[in-house]
Coordinates of C-alpha atoms in Angstrom, one line a residue:
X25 CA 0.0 0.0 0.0
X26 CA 1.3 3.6 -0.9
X27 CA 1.3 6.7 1.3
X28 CA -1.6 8.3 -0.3
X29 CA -3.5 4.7 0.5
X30 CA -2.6 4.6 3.9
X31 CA -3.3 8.0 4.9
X32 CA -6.7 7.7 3.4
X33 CA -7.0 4.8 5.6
X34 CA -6.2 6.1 8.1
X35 CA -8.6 9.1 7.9
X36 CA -11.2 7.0 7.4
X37 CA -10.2 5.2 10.6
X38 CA -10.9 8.5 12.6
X39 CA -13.6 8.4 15.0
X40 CA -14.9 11.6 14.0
X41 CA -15.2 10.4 10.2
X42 CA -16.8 7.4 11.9
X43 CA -18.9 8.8 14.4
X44 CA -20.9 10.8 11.5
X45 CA -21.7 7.8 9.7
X46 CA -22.2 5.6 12.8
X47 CA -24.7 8.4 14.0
X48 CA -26.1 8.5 10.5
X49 CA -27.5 4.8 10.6
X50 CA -28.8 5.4 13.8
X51 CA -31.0 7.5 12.8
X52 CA -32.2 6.1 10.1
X53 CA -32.9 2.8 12.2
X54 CA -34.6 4.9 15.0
X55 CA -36.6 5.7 12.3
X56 CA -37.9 2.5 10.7
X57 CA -38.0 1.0 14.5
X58 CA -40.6 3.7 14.4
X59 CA -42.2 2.8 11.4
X60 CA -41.8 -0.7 12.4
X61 CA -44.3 0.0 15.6
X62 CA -46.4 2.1 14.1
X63 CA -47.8 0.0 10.7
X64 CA -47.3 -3.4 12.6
X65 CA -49.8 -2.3 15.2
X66 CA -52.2 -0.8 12.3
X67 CA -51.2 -4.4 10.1
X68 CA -52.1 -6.6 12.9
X69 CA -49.0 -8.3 11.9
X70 CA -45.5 -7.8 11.7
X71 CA -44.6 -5.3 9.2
X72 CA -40.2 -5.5 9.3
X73 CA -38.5 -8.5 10.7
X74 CA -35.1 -7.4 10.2
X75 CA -33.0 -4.1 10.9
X76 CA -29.6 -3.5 10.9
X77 CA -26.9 -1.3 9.7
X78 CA -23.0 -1.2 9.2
X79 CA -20.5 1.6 8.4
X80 CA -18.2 0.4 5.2
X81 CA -14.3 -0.2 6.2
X82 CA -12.0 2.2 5.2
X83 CA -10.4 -0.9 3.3
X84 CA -13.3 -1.4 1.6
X85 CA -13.9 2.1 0.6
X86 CA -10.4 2.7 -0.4
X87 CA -10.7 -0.5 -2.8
X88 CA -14.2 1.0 -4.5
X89 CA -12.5 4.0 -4.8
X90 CA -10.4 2.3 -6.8
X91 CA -12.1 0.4 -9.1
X92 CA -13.9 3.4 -9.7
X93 CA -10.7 6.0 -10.8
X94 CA -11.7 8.1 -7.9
X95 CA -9.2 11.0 -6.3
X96 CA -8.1 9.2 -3.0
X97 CA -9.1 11.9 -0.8
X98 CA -11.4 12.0 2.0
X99 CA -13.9 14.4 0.4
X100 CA -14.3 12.8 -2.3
X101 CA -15.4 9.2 -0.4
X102 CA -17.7 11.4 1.3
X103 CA -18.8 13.5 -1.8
X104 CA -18.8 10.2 -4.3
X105 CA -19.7 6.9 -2.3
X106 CA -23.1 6.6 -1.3
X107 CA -22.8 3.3 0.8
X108 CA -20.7 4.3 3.8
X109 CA -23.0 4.2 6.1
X110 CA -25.7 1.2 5.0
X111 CA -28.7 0.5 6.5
X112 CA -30.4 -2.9 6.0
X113 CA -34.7 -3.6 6.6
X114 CA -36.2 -7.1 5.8
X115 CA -40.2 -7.1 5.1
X116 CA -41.8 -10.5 4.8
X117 CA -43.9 -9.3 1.4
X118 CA -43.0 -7.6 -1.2
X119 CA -45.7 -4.5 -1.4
X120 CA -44.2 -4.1 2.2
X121 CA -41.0 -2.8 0.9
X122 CA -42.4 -0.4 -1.7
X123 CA -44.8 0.6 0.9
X124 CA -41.6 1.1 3.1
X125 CA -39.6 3.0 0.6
X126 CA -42.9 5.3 0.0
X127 CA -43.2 6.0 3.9
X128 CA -39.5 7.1 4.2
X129 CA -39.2 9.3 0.8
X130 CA -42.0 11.0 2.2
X131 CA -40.1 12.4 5.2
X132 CA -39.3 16.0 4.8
X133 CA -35.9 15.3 7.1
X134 CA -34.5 13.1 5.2
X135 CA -33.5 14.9 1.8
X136 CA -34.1 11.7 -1.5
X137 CA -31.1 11.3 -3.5
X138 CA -31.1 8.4 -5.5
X139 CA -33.6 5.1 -5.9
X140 CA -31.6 2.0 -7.5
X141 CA -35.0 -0.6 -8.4
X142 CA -32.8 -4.1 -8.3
X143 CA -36.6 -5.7 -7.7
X144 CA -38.0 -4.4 -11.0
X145 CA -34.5 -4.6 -12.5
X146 CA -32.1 -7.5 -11.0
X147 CA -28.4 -7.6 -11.7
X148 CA -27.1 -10.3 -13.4
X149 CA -26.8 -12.7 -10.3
X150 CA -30.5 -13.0 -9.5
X151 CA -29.8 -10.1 -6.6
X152 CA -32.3 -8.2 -5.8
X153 CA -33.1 -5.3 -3.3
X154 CA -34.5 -1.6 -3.4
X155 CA -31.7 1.0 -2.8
X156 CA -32.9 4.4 -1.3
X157 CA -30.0 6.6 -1.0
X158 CA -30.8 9.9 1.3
X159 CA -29.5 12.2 3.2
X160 CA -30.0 12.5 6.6
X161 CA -29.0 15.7 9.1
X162 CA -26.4 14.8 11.3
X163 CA -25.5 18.3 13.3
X164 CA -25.0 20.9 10.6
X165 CA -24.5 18.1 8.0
X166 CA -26.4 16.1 5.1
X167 CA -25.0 12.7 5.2
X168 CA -25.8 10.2 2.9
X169 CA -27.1 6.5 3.8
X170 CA -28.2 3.8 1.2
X171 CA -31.1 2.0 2.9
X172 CA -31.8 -1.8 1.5
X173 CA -35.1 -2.8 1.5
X174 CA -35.7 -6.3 1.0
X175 CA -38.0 -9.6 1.4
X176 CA -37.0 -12.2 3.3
X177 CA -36.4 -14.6 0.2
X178 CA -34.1 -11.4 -1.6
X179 CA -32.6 -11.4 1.6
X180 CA -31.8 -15.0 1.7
X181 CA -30.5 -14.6 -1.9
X182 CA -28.7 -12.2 -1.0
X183 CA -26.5 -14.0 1.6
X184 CA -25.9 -16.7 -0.5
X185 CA -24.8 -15.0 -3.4
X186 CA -22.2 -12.8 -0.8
X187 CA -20.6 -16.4 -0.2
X188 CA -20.1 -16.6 -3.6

């Protein structure tokens, strides 16, 4: 590894670079454990089975960095990669996780970026998920979390194809 790829490492290592992120997820995960309570209760039935979230290793940003030509500086990870922090919800039906996506485009808070439809368009593998990237406010920033929504069976898919 070179200078300029350990000092971006390394950056990325901070816990202030983490922190944001870290926070980032939170929030969005307060948020569906909120939406979780709230349509379950008017479902009669469980409406999410599965949160959780992750922040992307520096290691792992650095290498889609990368493969994409970026500039190996820290703003431009943070300007450029939308899945730092990830967020992951699994719905047991597949109108739940449109009706999900719906529910959390509609908040004013979180600002809508990008929607990536691998449901209505797999990739090659047989993956497929809905990919919401917004932003959420973290202090005086925007930062940007790709939310997963998924069935059960994508998620399943989805596991076994990551082993692969």
């Amino acid at each position: 590894m070179n200078d300029i790829e350990l000092a971006l490492i390394q950056e990325m290592e901070q816990e202030a670079f983490r922190n944001v992120y870290e926070t980032a997820c939170k929030l969005v995960v307060e948020r569906l454990e909120q939406i979780q309570s709230q349509v379950s209760e008017q479902k009669e039935r469980n409406y999410i089975k599965d949160i959780d979230y992750r922040v992307k290793s520096p290691v792992s940003c650095l290498n889609k960095m990368q493969k994409k030509g970026y500039k190996l500086r820290i703003e431009t990870a943070n300007e450029k990669l939308n899945d730092i922090a990830g967020v992951r919800a699994v719905c047991y039906f597949l109108d739940d996780v449109y009706q999900l996506a719906d529910i959390l485009m509609g908040y004013s808070d979180f600002e809508f970026v990008k929607l990536k439809d691998y449901v209505k368009k797999p990739k090659a593998s047989g993956y497929q998920s809905l990919h919401i990237i917004v932003k959420v406010p973290v202090g005086e920033e925007k930062v940007k979390v790709e939310i997963q929504l998924r069935t059960r069976a994508m998620d399943f898919w989805a596991d076994i194809e990551h082993h692969f």
